[in-house]
XYZ file of C-alpha atoms in Angstrom:
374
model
C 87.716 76.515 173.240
C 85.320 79.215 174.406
C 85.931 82.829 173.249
C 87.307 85.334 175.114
C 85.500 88.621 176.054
C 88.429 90.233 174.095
C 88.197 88.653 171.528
C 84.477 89.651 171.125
C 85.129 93.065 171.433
C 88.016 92.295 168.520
C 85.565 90.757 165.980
C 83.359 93.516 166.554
C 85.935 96.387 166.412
C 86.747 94.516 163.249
C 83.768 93.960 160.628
C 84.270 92.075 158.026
C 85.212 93.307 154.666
C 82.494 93.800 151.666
C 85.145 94.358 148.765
C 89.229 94.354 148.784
C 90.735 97.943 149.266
C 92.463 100.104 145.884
C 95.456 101.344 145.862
C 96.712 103.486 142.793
C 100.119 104.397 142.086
C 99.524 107.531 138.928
C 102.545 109.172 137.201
C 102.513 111.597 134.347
C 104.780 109.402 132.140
C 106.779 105.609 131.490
C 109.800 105.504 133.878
C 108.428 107.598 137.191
C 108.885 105.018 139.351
C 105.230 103.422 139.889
C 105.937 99.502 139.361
C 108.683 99.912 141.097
C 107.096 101.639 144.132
C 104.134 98.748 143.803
C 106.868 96.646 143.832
C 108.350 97.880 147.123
C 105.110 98.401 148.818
C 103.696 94.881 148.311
C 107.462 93.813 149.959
C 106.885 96.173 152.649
C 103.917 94.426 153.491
C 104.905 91.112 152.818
C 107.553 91.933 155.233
C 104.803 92.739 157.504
C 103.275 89.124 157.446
C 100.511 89.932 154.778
C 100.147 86.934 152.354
C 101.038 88.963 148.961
C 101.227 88.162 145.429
C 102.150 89.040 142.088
C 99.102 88.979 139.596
C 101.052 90.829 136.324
C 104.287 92.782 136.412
C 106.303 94.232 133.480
C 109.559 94.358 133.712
C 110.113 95.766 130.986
C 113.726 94.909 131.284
C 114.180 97.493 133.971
C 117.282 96.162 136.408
C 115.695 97.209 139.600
C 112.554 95.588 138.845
C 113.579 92.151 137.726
C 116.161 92.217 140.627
C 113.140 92.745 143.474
C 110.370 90.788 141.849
C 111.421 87.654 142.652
C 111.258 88.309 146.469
C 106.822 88.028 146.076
C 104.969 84.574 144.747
C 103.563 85.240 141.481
C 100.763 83.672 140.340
C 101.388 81.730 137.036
C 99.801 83.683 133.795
C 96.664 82.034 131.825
C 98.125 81.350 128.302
C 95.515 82.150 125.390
C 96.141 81.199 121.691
C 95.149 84.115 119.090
C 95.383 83.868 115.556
C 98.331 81.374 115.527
C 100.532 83.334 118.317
C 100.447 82.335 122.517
C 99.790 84.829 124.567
C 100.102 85.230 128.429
C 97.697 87.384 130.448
C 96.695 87.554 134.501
C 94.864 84.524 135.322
C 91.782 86.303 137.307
C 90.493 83.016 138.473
C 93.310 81.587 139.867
C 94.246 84.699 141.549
C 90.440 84.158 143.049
C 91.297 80.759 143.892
C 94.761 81.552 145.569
C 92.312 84.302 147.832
C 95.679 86.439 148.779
C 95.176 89.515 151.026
C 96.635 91.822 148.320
C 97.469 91.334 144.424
C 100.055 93.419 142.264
C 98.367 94.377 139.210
C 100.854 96.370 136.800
C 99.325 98.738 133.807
C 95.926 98.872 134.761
C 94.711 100.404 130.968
C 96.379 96.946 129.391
C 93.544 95.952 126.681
C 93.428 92.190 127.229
C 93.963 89.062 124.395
C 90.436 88.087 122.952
C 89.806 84.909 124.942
C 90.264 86.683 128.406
C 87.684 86.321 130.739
C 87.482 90.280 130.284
C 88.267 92.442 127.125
C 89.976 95.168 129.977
C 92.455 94.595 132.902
C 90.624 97.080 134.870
C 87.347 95.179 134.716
C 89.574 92.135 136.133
C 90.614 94.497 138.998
C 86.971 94.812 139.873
C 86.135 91.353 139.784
C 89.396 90.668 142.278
C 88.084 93.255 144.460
C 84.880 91.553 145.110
C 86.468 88.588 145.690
C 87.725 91.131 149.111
C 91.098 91.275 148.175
C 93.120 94.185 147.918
C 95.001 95.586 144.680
C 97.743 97.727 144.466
C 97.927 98.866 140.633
C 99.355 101.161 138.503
C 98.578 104.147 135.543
C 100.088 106.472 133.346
C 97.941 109.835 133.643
C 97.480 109.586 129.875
C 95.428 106.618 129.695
C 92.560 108.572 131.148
C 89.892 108.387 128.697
C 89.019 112.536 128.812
C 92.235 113.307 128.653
C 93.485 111.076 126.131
C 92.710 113.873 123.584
C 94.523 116.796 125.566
C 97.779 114.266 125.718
C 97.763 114.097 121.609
C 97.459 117.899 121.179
C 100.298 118.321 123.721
C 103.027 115.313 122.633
C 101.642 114.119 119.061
C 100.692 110.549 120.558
C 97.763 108.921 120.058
C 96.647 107.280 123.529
C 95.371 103.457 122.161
C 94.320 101.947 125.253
C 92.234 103.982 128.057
C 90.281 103.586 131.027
C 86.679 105.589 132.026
C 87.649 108.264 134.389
C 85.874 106.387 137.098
C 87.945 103.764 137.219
C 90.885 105.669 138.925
C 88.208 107.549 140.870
C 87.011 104.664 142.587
C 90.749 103.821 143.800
C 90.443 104.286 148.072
C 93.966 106.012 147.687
C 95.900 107.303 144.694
C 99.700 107.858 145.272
C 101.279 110.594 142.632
C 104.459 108.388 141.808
C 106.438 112.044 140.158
C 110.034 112.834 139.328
C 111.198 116.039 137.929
C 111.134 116.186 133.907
C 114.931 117.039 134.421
C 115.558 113.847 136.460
C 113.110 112.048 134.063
C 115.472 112.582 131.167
C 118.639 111.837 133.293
C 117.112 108.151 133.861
C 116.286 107.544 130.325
C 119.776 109.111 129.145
C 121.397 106.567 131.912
C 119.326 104.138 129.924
C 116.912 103.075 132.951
C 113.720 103.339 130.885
C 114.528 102.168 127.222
C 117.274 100.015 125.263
C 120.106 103.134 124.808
C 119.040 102.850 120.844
C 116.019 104.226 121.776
C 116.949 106.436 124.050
C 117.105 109.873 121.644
C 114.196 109.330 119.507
C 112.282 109.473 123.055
C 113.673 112.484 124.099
C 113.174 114.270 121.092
C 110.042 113.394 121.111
C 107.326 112.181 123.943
C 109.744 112.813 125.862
C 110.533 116.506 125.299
C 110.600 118.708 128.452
C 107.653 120.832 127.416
C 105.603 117.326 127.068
C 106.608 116.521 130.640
C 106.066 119.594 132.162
C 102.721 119.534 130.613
C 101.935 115.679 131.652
C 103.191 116.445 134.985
C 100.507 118.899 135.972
C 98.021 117.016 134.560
C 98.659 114.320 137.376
C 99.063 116.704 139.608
C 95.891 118.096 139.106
C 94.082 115.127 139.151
C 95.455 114.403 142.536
C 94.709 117.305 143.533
C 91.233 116.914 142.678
C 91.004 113.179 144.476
C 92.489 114.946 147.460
C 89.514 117.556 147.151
C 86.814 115.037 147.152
C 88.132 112.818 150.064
C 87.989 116.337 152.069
C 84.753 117.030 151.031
C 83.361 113.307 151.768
C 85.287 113.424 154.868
C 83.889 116.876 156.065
C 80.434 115.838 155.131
C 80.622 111.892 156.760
C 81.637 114.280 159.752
C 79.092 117.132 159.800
C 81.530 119.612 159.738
C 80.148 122.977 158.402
C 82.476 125.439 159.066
C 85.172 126.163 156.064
C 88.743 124.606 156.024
C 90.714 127.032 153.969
C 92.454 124.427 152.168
C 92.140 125.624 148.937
C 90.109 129.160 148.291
C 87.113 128.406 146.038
C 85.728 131.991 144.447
C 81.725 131.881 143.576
C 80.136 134.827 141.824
C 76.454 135.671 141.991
C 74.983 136.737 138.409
C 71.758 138.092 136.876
C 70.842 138.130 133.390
C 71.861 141.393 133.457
C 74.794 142.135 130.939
C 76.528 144.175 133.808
C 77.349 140.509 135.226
C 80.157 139.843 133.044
C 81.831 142.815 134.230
C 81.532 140.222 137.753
C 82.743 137.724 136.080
C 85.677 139.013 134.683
C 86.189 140.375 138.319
C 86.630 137.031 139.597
C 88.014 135.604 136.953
C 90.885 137.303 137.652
C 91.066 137.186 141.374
C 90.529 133.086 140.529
C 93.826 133.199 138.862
C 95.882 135.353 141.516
C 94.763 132.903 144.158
C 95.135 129.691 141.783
C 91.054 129.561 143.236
C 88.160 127.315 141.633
C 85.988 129.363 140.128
C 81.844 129.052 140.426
C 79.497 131.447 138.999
C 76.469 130.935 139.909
C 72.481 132.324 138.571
C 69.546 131.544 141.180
C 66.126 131.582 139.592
C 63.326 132.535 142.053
C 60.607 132.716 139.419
C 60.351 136.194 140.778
C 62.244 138.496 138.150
C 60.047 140.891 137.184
C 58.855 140.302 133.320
C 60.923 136.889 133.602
C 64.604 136.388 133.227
C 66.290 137.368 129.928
C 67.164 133.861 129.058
C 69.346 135.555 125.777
C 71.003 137.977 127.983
C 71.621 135.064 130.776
C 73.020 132.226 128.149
C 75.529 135.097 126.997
C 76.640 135.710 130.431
C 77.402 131.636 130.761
C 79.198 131.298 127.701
C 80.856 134.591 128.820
C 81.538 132.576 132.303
C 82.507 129.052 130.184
C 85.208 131.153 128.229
C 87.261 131.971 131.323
C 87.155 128.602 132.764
C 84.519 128.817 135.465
C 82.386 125.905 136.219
C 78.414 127.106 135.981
C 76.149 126.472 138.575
C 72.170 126.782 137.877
C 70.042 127.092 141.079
C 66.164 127.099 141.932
C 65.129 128.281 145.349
C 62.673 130.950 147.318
C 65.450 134.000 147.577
C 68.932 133.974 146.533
C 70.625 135.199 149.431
C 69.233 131.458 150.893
C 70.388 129.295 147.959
C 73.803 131.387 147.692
C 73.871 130.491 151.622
C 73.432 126.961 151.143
C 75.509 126.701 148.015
C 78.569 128.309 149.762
C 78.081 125.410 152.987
C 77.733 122.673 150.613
C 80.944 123.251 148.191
C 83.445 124.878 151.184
C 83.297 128.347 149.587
C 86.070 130.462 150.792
C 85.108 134.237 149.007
C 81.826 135.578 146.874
C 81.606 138.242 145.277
C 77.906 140.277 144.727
C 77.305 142.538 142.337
C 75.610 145.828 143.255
C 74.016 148.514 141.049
C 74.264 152.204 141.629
C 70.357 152.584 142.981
C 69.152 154.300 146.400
C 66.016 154.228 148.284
C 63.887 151.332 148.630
C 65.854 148.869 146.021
C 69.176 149.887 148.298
C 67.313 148.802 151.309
C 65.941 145.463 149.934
C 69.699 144.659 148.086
C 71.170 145.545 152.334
C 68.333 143.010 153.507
C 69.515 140.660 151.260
C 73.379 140.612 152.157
C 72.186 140.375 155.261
C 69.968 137.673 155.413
C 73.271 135.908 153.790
C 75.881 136.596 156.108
C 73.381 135.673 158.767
C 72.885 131.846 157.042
C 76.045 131.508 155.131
C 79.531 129.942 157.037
C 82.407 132.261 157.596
C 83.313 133.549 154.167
C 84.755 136.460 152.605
C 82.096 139.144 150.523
C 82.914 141.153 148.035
C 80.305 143.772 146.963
C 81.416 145.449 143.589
C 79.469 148.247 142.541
C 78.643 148.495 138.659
C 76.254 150.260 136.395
C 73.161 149.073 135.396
C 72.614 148.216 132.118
């Protein structure tokens, strides 16, 4: 039968797919909620007609789970003998073979039984979403491999099995699966996480209130930070130059001049009153006169480094252009320029210069702080 000029227009509407579609579900520690919101989401859509399945889920005896996972097909594990013991991990191929729209895959850090067809889960993930089908997965925020080491200082623990911060970065959405620490500890009290023998080792211990307050903004933050960059994709895909005041982002402009770190300090501490990102930044024109101080300079980004700002190096003709383009490209909300105490002709060239900025920059807040030379 002939197609329809509809359903032209459809197919075109509709491309098809290069690679399956990510979905994260992070939490800041064991017992959130995030297999059990997979769980519900991959009903959801079953619901919905979509043709979903199970690739791993662990229970781990948890009532609610076991009671809603047998309402999805899941696809049989691959059973691997090592060293005398049978062991069951997702069958990637079959998974393949079965070509579901979307796949569960629980614990996305799991370190896979030599014999796999990979050594990590999260390399299986990729492999299924080439195959164009979509995952739904989960993570604990301290399986990220840089912050594996802040996790230990905090709780004690030693993080075993990780995953390369990109791996969670190239998720299409990340959903922050969080419960209060106080309702955190009601659950595993209830005995909704662990076997009630366990339950007051782990509260005296990774599961102390400070540790979860602690874990908690950790996630946090990195959602924040996903959120930042889909923004900043999105505003860029879009062309859109003018500033979204989302979040305030604070740049300072610095010399090699020693003066700077009384700038720095300045908005350092206007960062943390406005819970800003903080840039300072050092344009190098090649037109300093006798050349830039680079001793004086590297002490002024250590100085920067100590109080948490992220250092930005530029080249360019004229730093009220580079300080221009630098504020378009990272959203800049507020800068702050440093001014010496000087009149005549070095006042009107350092007046020429704001200028020339305000006239080539988006709509941003200037500060101009006066300060003594040095």
């Amino acid at each position: 039968m002939p197609k329809k000029p509809e359903d032209w227009l459809e197919h075109a509407a509709a491309p098809e797919k290069t690679k399956g579609i990510f979905k994260l579900f992070l939490g800041y520690a064991p017992g959130v909620g995030k297999t059990y919101s997979m769980l519900s989401e991959g009903i959801r859509r079953h619901g919905r007609g979509e043709d979903v399945v199970i690739g791993v889920l662990e229970t781990h005896g948890r009532k609610g789970i076991e009671e809603l996972a047998p309402e999805l097909e899941a696809v049989p594990r691959r059973s691997i003998e090592y060293k005398g013991t049978t062991f069951e991990e997702m069958d990637v191929d079959a998974i393949i073979a079965r070509k579901p729209a979307v796949v569960l895959v629980d614990e996305l850090a799991h370190t896979n039984i030599p014999g796999s067809r990979n050594r990590k889960r999260y390399e299986d993930v990729q492999q299924i979403l080439a195959a164009r089908i979509d995952v739904l997965s989960t993570l604990n925020i301290q399986h990220m491999e840089s912050l594996a080491p802040t996790v230990r200082s905090i709780t004690g623990v030693t993080v075993r099995e990780t995953v390369p911060d990109w791996v969670p970065l190239m998720a299409n959405e990340t959903v922050m699966v969080d419960l209060t620490p106080e309702a955190l500890q009601q659950r595993m009290e209830r005995g909704d996480v662990y076997a009630r023998e366990k339950v007051h080792q782990a509260l005296t211990n990774f599961f102390r209130r400070g540790n979860l307050i602690a874990l908690r903004e950790l996630a946090l933050r990195q959602v924040a930070e996903h959120v930042d960059r889909s923004l900043e994709s999105y505003m860029s895909a879009k062309e859109i130059e003018d500033n979204w005041p989302v979040r305030e982002r604070l740049a300072v402009c610095i010399s090699d001049n020693p003066s700077a770190q009384y700038l720095i300090a300045r908005g350092a501490r206007m960062a943390r009153r406005l819970d800003a990102e903080l840039y300072v930044v050092h344009v190098d024109t090649g037109k300093e006169p006798g050349g830039t101080d680079q001793r004086a300079l590297d002490a002024n980004i250590r100085f920067a480094e100590d109080l948490g700002a992220k250092v930005v190096q530029l080249r360019g003709k004229s730093i009220a252009g580079s300080m221009a383009m630098f504020a378009k490209e990272k959203h800049v909300t507020q800068i702050i320029f440093g001014r010496s105490a000087v009149k005549g002709v070095r006042k009107l060239l350092y007046l020429s210069a704001i200028h020339r900025f305000l006239r080539d920059a988006p709509a941003v807040d200037v500060h101009i702080v006066t300060h003594e030379n040095t």
